[in-house]
PDB file of C-alpha atoms and ligand atoms in Angstrom:
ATOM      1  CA  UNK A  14       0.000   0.000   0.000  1.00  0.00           C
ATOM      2  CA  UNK A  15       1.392   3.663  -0.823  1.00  0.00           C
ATOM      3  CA  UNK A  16       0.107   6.449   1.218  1.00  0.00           C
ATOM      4  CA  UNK A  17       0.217   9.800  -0.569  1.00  0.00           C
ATOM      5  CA  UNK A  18      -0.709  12.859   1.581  1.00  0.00           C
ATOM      6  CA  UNK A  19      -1.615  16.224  -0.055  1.00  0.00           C
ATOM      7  CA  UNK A  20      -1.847  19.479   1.500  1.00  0.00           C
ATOM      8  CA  UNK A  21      -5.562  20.489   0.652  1.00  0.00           C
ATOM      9  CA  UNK A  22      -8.862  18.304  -0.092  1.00  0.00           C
ATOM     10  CA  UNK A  23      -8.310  19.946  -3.833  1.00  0.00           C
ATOM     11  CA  UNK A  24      -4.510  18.989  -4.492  1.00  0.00           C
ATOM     12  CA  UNK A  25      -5.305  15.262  -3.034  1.00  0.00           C
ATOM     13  CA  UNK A  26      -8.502  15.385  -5.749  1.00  0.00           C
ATOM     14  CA  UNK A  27      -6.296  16.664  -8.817  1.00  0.00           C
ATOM     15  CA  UNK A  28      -3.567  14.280  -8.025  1.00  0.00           C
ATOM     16  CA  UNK A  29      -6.682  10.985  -8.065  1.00  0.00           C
ATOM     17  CA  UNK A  30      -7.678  12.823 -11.338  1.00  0.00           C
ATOM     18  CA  UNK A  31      -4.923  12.242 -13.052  1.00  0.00           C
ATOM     19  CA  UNK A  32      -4.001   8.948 -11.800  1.00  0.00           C
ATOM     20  CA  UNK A  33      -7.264   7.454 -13.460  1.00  0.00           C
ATOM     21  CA  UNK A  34      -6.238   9.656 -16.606  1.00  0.00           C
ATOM     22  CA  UNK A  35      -3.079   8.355 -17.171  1.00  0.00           C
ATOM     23  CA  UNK A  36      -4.962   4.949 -16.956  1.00  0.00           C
ATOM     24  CA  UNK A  37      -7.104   5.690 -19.405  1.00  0.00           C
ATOM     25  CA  UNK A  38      -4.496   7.100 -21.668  1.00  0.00           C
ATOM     26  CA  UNK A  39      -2.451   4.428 -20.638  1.00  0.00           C
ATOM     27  CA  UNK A  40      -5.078   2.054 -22.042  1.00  0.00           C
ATOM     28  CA  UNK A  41      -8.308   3.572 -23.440  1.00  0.00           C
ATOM     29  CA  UNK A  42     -10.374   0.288 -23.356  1.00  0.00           C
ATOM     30  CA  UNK A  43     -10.108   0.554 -19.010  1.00  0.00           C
ATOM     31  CA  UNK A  44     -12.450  -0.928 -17.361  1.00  0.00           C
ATOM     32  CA  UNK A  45     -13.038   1.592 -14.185  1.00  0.00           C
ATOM     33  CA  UNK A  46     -14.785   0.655 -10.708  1.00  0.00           C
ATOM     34  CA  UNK A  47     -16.649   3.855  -9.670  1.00  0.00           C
ATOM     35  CA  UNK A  48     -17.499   5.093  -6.449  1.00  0.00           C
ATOM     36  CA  UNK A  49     -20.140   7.331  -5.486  1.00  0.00           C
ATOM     37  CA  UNK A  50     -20.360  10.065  -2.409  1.00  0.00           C
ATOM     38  CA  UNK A  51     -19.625  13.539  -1.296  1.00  0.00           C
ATOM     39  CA  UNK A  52     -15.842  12.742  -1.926  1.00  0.00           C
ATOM     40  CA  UNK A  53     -16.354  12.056  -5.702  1.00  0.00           C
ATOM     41  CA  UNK A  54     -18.603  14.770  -6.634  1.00  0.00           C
ATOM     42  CA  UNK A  55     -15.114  16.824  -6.929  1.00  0.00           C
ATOM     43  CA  UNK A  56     -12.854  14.322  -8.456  1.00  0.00           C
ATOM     44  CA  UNK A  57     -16.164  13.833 -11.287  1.00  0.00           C
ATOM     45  CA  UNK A  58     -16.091  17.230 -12.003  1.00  0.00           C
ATOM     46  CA  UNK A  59     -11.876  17.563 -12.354  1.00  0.00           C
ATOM     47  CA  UNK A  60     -12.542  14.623 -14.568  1.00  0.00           C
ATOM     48  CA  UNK A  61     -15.281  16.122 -16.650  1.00  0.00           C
ATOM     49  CA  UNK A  62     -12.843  19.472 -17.033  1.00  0.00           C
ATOM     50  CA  UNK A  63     -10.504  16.702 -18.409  1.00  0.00           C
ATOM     51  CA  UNK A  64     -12.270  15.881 -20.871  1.00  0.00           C
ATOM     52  CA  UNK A  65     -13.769  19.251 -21.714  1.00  0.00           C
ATOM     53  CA  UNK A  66     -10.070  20.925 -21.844  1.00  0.00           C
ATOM     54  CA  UNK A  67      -7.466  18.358 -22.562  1.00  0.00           C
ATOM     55  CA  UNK A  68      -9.548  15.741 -24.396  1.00  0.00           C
ATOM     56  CA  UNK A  69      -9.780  13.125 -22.054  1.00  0.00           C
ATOM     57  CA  UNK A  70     -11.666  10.479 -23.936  1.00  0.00           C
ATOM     58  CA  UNK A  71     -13.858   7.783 -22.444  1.00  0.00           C
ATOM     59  CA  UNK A  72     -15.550   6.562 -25.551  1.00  0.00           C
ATOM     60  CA  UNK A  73     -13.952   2.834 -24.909  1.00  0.00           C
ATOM     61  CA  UNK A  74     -14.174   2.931 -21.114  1.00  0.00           C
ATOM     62  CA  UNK A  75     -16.109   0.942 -19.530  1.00  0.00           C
ATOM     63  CA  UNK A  76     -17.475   1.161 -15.839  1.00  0.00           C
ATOM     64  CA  UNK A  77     -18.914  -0.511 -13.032  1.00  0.00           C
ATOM     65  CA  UNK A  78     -19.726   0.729 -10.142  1.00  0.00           C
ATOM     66  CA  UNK A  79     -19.313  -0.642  -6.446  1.00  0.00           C
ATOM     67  CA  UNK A  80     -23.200   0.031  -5.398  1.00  0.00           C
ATOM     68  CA  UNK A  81     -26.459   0.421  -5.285  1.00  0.00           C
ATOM     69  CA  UNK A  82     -29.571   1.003  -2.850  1.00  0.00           C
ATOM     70  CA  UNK A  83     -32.437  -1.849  -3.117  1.00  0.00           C
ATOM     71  CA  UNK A  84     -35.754  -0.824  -4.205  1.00  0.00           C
ATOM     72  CA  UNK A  85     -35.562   2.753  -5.644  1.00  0.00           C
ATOM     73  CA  UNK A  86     -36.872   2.976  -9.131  1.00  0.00           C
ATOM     74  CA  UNK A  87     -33.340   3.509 -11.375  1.00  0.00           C
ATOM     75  CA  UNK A  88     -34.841   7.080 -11.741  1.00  0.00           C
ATOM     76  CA  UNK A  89     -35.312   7.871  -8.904  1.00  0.00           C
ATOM     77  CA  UNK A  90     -32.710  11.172  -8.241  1.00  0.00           C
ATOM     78  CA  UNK A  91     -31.559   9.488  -4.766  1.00  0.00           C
ATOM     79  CA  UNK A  92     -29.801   6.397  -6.643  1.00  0.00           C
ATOM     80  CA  UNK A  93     -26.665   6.059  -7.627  1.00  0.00           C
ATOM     81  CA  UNK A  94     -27.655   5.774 -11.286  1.00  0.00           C
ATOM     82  CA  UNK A  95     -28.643   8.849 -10.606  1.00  0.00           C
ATOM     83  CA  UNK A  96     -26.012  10.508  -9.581  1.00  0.00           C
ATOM     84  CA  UNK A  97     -22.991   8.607 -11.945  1.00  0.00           C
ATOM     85  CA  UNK A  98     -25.682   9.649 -14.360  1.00  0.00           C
ATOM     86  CA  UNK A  99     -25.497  13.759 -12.755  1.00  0.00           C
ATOM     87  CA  UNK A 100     -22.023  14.089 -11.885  1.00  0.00           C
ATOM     88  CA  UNK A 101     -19.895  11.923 -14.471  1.00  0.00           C
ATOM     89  CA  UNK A 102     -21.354  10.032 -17.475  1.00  0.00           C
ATOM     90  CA  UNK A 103     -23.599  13.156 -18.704  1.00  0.00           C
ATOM     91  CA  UNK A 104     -19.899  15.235 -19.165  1.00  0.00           C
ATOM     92  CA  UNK A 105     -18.032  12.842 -20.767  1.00  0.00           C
ATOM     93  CA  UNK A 106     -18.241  10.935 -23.697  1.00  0.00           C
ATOM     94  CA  UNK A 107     -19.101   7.632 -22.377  1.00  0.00           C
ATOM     95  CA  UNK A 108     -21.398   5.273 -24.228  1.00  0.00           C
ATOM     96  CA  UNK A 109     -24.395   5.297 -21.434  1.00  0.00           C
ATOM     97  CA  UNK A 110     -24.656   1.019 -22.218  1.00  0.00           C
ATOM     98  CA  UNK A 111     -20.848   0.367 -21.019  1.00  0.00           C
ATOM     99  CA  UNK A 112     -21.512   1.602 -17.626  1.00  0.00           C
ATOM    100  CA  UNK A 113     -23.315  -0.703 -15.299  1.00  0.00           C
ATOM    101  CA  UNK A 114     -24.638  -0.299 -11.623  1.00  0.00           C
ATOM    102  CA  UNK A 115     -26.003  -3.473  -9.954  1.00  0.00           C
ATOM    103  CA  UNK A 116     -30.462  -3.002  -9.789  1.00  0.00           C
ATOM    104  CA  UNK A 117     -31.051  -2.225  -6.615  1.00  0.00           C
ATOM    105  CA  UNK A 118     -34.869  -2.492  -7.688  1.00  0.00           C
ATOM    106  CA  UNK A 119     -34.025  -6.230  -9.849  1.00  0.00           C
ATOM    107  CA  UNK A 120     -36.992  -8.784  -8.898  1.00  0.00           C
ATOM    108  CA  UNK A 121     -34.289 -11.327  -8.047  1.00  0.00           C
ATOM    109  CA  UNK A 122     -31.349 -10.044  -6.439  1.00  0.00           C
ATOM    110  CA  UNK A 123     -28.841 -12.768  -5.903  1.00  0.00           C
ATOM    111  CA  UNK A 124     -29.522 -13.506  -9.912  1.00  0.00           C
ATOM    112  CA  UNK A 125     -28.766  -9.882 -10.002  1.00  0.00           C
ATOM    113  CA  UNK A 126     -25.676 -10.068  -7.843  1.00  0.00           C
ATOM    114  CA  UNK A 127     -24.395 -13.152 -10.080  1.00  0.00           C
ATOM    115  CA  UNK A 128     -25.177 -11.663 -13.010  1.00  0.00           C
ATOM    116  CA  UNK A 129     -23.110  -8.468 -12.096  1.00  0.00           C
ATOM    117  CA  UNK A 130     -20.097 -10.325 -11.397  1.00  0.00           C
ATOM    118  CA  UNK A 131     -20.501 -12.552 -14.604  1.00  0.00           C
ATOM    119  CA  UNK A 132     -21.145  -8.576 -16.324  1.00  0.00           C
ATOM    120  CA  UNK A 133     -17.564  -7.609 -14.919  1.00  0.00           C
ATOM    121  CA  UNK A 134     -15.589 -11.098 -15.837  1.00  0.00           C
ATOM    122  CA  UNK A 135     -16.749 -10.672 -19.458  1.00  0.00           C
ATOM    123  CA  UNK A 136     -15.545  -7.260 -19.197  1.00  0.00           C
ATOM    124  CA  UNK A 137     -12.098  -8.371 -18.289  1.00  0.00           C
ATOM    125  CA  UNK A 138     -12.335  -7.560 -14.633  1.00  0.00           C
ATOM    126  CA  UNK A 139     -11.410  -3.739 -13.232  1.00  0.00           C
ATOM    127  CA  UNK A 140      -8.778  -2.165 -14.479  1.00  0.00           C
ATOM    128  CA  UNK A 141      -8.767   0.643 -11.806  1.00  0.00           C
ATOM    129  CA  UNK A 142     -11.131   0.827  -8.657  1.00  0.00           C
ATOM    130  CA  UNK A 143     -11.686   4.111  -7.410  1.00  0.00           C
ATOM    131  CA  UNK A 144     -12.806   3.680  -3.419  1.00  0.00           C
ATOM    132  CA  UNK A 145     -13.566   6.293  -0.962  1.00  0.00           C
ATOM    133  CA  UNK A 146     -14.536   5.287   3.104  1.00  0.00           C
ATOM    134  CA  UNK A 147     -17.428   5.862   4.972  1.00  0.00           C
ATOM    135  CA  UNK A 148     -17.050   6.509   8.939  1.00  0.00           C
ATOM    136  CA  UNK A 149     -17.986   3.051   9.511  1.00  0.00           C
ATOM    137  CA  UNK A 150     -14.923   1.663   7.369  1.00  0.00           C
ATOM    138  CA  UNK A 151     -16.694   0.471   4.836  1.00  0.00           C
ATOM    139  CA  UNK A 152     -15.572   0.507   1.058  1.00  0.00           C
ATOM    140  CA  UNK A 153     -18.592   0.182  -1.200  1.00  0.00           C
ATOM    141  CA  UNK A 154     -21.472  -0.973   1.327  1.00  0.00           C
ATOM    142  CA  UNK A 155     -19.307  -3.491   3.207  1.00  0.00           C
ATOM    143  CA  UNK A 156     -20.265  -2.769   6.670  1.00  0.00           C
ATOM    144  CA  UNK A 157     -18.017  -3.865   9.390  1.00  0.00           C
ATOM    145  CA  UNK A 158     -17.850  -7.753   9.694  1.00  0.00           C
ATOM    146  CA  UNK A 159     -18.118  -8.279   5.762  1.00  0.00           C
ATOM    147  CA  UNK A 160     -15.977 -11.105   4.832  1.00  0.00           C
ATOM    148  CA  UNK A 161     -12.820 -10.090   3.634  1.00  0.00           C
ATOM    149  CA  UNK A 162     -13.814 -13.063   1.004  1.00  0.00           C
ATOM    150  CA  UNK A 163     -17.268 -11.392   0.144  1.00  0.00           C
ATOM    151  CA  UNK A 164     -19.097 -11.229  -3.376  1.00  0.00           C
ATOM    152  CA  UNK A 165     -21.163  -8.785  -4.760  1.00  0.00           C
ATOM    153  CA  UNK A 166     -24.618  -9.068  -2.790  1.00  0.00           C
ATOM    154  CA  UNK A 167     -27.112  -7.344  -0.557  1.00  0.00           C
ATOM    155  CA  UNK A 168     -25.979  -5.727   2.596  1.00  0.00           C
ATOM    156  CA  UNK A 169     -28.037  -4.361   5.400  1.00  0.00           C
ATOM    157  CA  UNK A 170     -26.530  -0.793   6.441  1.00  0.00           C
ATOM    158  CA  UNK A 171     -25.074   0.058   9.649  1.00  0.00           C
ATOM    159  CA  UNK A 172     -26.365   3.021  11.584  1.00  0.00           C
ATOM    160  CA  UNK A 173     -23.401   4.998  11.419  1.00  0.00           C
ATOM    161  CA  UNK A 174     -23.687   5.104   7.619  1.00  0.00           C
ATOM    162  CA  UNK A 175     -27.429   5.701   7.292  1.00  0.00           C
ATOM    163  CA  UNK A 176     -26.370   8.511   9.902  1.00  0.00           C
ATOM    164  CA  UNK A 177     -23.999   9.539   7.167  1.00  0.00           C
ATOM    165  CA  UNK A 178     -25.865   9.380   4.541  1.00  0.00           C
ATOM    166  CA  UNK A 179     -29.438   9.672   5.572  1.00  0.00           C
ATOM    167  CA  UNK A 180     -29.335  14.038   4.997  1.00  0.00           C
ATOM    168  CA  UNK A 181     -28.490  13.609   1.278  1.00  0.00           C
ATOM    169  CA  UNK A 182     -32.051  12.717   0.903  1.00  0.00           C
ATOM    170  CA  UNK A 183     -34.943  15.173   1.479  1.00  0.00           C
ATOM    171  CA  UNK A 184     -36.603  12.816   3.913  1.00  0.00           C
ATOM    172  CA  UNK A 185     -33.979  11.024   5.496  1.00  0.00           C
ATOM    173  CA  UNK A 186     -36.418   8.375   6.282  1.00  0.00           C
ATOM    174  CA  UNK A 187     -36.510   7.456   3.054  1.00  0.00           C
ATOM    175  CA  UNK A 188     -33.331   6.411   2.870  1.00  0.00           C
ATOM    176  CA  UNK A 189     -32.934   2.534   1.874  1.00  0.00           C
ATOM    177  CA  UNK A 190     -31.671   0.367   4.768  1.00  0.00           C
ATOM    178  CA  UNK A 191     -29.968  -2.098   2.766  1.00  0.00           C
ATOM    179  CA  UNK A 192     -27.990  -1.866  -0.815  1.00  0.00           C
ATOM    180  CA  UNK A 193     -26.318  -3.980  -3.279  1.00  0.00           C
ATOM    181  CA  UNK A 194     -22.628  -3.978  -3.215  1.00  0.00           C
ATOM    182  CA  UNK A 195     -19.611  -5.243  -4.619  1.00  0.00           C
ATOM    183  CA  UNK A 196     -18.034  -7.557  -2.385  1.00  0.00           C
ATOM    184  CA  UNK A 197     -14.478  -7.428  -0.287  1.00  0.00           C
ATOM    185  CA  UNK A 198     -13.535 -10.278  -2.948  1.00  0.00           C
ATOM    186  CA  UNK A 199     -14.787  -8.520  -5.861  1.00  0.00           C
ATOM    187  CA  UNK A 200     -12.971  -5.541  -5.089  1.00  0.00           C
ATOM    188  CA  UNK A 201      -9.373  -7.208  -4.036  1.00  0.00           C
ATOM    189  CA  UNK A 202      -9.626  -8.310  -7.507  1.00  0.00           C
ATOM    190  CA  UNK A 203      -9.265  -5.146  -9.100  1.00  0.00           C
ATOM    191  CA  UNK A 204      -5.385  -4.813 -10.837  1.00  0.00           C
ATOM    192  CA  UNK A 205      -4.839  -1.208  -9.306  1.00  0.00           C
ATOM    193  CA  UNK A 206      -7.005  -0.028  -6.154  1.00  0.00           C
ATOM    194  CA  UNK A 207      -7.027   3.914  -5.923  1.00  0.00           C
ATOM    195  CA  UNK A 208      -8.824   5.325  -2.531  1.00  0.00           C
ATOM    196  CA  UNK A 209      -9.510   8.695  -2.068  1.00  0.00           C
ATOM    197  CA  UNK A 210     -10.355  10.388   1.555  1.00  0.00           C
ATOM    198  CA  UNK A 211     -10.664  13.651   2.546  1.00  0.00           C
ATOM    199  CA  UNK A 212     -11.503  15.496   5.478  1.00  0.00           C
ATOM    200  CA  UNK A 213     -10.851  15.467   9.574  1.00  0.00           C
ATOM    201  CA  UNK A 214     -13.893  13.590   9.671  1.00  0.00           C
ATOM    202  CA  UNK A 215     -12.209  10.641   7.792  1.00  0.00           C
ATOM    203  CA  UNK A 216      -8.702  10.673  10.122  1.00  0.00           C
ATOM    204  CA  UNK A 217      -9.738   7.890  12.954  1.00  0.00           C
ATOM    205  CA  UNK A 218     -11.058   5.516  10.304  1.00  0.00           C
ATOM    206  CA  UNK A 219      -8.300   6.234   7.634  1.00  0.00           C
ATOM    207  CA  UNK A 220      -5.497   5.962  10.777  1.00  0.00           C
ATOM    208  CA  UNK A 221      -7.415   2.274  11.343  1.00  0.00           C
ATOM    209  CA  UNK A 222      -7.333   1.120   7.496  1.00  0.00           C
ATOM    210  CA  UNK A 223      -4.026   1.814   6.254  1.00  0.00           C
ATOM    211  CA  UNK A 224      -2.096   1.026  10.179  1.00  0.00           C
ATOM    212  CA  UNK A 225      -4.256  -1.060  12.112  1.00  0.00           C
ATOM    213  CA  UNK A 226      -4.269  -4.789  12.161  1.00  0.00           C
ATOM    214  CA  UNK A 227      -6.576  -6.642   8.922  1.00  0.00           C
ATOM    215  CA  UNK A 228     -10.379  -7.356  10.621  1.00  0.00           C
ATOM    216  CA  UNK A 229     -13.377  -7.549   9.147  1.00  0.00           C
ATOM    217  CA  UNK A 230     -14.561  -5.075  11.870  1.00  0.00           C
ATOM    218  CA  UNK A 231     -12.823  -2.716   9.353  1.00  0.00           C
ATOM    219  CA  UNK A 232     -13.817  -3.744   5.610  1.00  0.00           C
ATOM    220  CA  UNK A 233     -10.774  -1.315   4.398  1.00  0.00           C
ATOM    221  CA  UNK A 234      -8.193  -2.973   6.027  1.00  0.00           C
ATOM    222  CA  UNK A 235      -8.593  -5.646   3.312  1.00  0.00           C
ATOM    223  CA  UNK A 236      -6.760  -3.334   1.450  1.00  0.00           C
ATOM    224  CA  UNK A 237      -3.754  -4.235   3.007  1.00  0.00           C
ATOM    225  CA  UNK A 238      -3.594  -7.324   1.012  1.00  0.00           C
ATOM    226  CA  UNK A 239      -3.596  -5.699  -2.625  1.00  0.00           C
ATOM    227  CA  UNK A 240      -0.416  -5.473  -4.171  1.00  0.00           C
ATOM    228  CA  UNK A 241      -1.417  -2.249  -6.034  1.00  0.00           C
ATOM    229  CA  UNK A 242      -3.267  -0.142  -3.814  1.00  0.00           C
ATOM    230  CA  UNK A 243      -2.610   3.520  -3.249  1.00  0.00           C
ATOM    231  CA  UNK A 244      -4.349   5.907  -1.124  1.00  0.00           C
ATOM    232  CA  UNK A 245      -4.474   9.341  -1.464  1.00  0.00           C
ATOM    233  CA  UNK A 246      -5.548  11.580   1.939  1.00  0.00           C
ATOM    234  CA  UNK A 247      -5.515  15.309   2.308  1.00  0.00           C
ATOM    235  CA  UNK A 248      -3.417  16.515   5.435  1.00  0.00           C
ATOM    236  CA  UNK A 249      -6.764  16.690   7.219  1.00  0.00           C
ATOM    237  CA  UNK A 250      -7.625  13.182   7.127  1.00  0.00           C
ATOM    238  CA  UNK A 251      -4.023  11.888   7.206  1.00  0.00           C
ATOM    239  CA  UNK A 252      -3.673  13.908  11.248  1.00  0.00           C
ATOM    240  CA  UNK A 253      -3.805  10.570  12.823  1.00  0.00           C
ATOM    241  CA  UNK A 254      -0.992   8.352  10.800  1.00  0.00           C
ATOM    242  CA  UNK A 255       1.725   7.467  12.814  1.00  0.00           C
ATOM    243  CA  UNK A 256       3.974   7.135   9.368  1.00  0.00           C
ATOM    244  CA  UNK A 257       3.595  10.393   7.857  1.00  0.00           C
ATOM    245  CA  UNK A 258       7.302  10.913   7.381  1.00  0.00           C
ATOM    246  CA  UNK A 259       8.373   7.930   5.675  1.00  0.00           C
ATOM    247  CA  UNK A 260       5.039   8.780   3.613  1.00  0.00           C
ATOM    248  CA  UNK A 261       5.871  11.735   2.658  1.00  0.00           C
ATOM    249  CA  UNK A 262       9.681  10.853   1.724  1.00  0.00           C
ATOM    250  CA  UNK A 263       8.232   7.896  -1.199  1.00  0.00           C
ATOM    251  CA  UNK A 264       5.925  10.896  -2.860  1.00  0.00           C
ATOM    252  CA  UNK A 265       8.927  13.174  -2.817  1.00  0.00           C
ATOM    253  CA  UNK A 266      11.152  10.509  -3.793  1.00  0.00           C
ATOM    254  CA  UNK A 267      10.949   7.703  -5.735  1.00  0.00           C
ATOM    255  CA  UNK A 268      10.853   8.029  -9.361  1.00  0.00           C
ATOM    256  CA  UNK A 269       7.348   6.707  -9.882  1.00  0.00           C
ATOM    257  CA  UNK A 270       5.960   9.824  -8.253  1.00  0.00           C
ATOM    258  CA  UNK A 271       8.226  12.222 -10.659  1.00  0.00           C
ATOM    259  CA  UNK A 272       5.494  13.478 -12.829  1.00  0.00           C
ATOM    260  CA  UNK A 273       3.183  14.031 -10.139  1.00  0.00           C
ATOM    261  CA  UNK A 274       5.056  15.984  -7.883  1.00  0.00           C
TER     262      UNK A 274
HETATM  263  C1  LIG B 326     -20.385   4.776  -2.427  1.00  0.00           C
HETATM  264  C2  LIG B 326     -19.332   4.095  -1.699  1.00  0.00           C
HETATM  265  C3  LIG B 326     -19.043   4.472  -0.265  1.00  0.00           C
HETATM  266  C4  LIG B 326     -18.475   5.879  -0.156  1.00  0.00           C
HETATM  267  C5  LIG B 326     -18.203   6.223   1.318  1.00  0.00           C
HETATM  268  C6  LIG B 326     -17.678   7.630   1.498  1.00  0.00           C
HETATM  269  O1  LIG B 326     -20.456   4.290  -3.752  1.00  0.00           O
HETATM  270  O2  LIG B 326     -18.729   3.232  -2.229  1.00  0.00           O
HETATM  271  O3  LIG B 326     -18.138   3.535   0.252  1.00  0.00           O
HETATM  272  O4  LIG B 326     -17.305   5.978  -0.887  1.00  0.00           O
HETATM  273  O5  LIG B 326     -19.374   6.076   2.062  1.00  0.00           O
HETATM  274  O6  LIG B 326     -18.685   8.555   1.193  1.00  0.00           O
HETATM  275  P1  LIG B 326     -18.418  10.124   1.255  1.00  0.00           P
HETATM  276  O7  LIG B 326     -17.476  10.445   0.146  1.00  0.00           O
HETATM  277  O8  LIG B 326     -19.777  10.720   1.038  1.00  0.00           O
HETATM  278  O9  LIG B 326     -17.830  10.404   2.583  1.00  0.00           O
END
């Protein structure tokens, strides 16, 4: 795991940016694991300016992303359709039919879960998963005590993350108390793992991911077993790392970093 630590919420957002552009230069065919949240909103629009300015093309991408609520109607403005729909794939020039959210409203949904992952193996697997964290550690909707071997399935939320998450609708009752998500498993599998936190609200849980012991207590700590996983904090939610020197020293160091510095 690499720990990069920028000095504002908008330099650790640029530098994500362009790590999933140079992927998709890298290879424009990508298939990308999206996340959704507060967190993205920003990195989406630095994207979208991407594309607008520099030509940042996604018309081979294809995406997948890590969740979904059960039983809102796809249009409904509080899914995540929704909002991939909102904050990404309307600014870029993505073909809508490569990108693909589990149905959180399917009539079936362990055929939907199974069909997902079959979805994602035909697509080659994930090039790149983008990840943020909620409070509760979770990545996608794996709420503490997820196996760390988990598939894509339905997951019953926790309260801290319906706490979290409940004010982005206009009646927070109405938000769904369960979701689809990919699982620990699924996302290990992904050949590059990029998480993005921001935020003094995210500095006990990101302290716990990246330097606490693996436990499904704390889904994120699975991360620790990826070979290429690198997360990307803003000083705010990096306060509580014990290993912020030796952090800091790879970024400024070590040729990989070079063009990003
Ligand atoms: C959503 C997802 C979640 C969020 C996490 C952080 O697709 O995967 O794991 O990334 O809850 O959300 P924000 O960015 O709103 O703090």
């Amino acid at each position: 795991m690499e720990v990069i630590i920028m000095p504002t919420e908008e330099k650790a957002t640029l530098l994500a940016s362009k790590l999933i552009a140079a992927q998709i230069r890298r290879k424009p065919a990508s298939t990308l694991g999206l996340a959704t949240g507060r967190t993205m909103e920003n990195l989406y629009a630095v994207l979208a300016e991407m594309h607008r300015n520099e030509g940042l093309d996604f018309s081979l991408c294809r995406s997948f992303n890590l969740d979904e609520y059960i039983g809102l109607p796809e249009e409904d403005p509080n899914t995540y359709r929704s909002y991939m729909n909102k904050h990404l794939f309307s600014k870029v020039n993505i073909d809508i039919r490569n990108t693909h959210l589990p149905h959180g409203n399917a009539p079936d949904l362990d055929l939907e879960c199974e069909q997902y992952e079959k979805r994602m193996k035909e697509c080659g697997g994930i090039d790149l998963q983008l990840l943020g964290i909620g409070r509760s550690g979770h990545i996608g909707f794996n709420e503490p005590l997820s196996s760390l071997a988990s598939r894509t399935r339905a997951k019953a939320l926790t309260p801290v993350t319906i706490e979290q998450n409940a004010p982005l609708f206009p009646r927070p009752e109405d938000m769904p108390k369960r979701a689809l998500t990919m699982g620990v498993g699924t996302i290990l599998e992904a050949r590059r793992i990029l998480m993005l936190a921001t935020g003094a609200e995210k500095a006990d849980i990101i302290a716990k991911a990246v330097e606490g012991p693996i436990t499904s207590m704390v889904s994120a700590t699975a991360l620790q077993l990826h070979p290429k996983c690198t997360v990307i904090v803003d000083d705010a939610a990096a306060e509580k790392l014990q290993g912020k020197d030796y952090y800091h020293w790879i970024f400024q160091n070590e040729p990989e970093w070079a063009d990003y510095r």
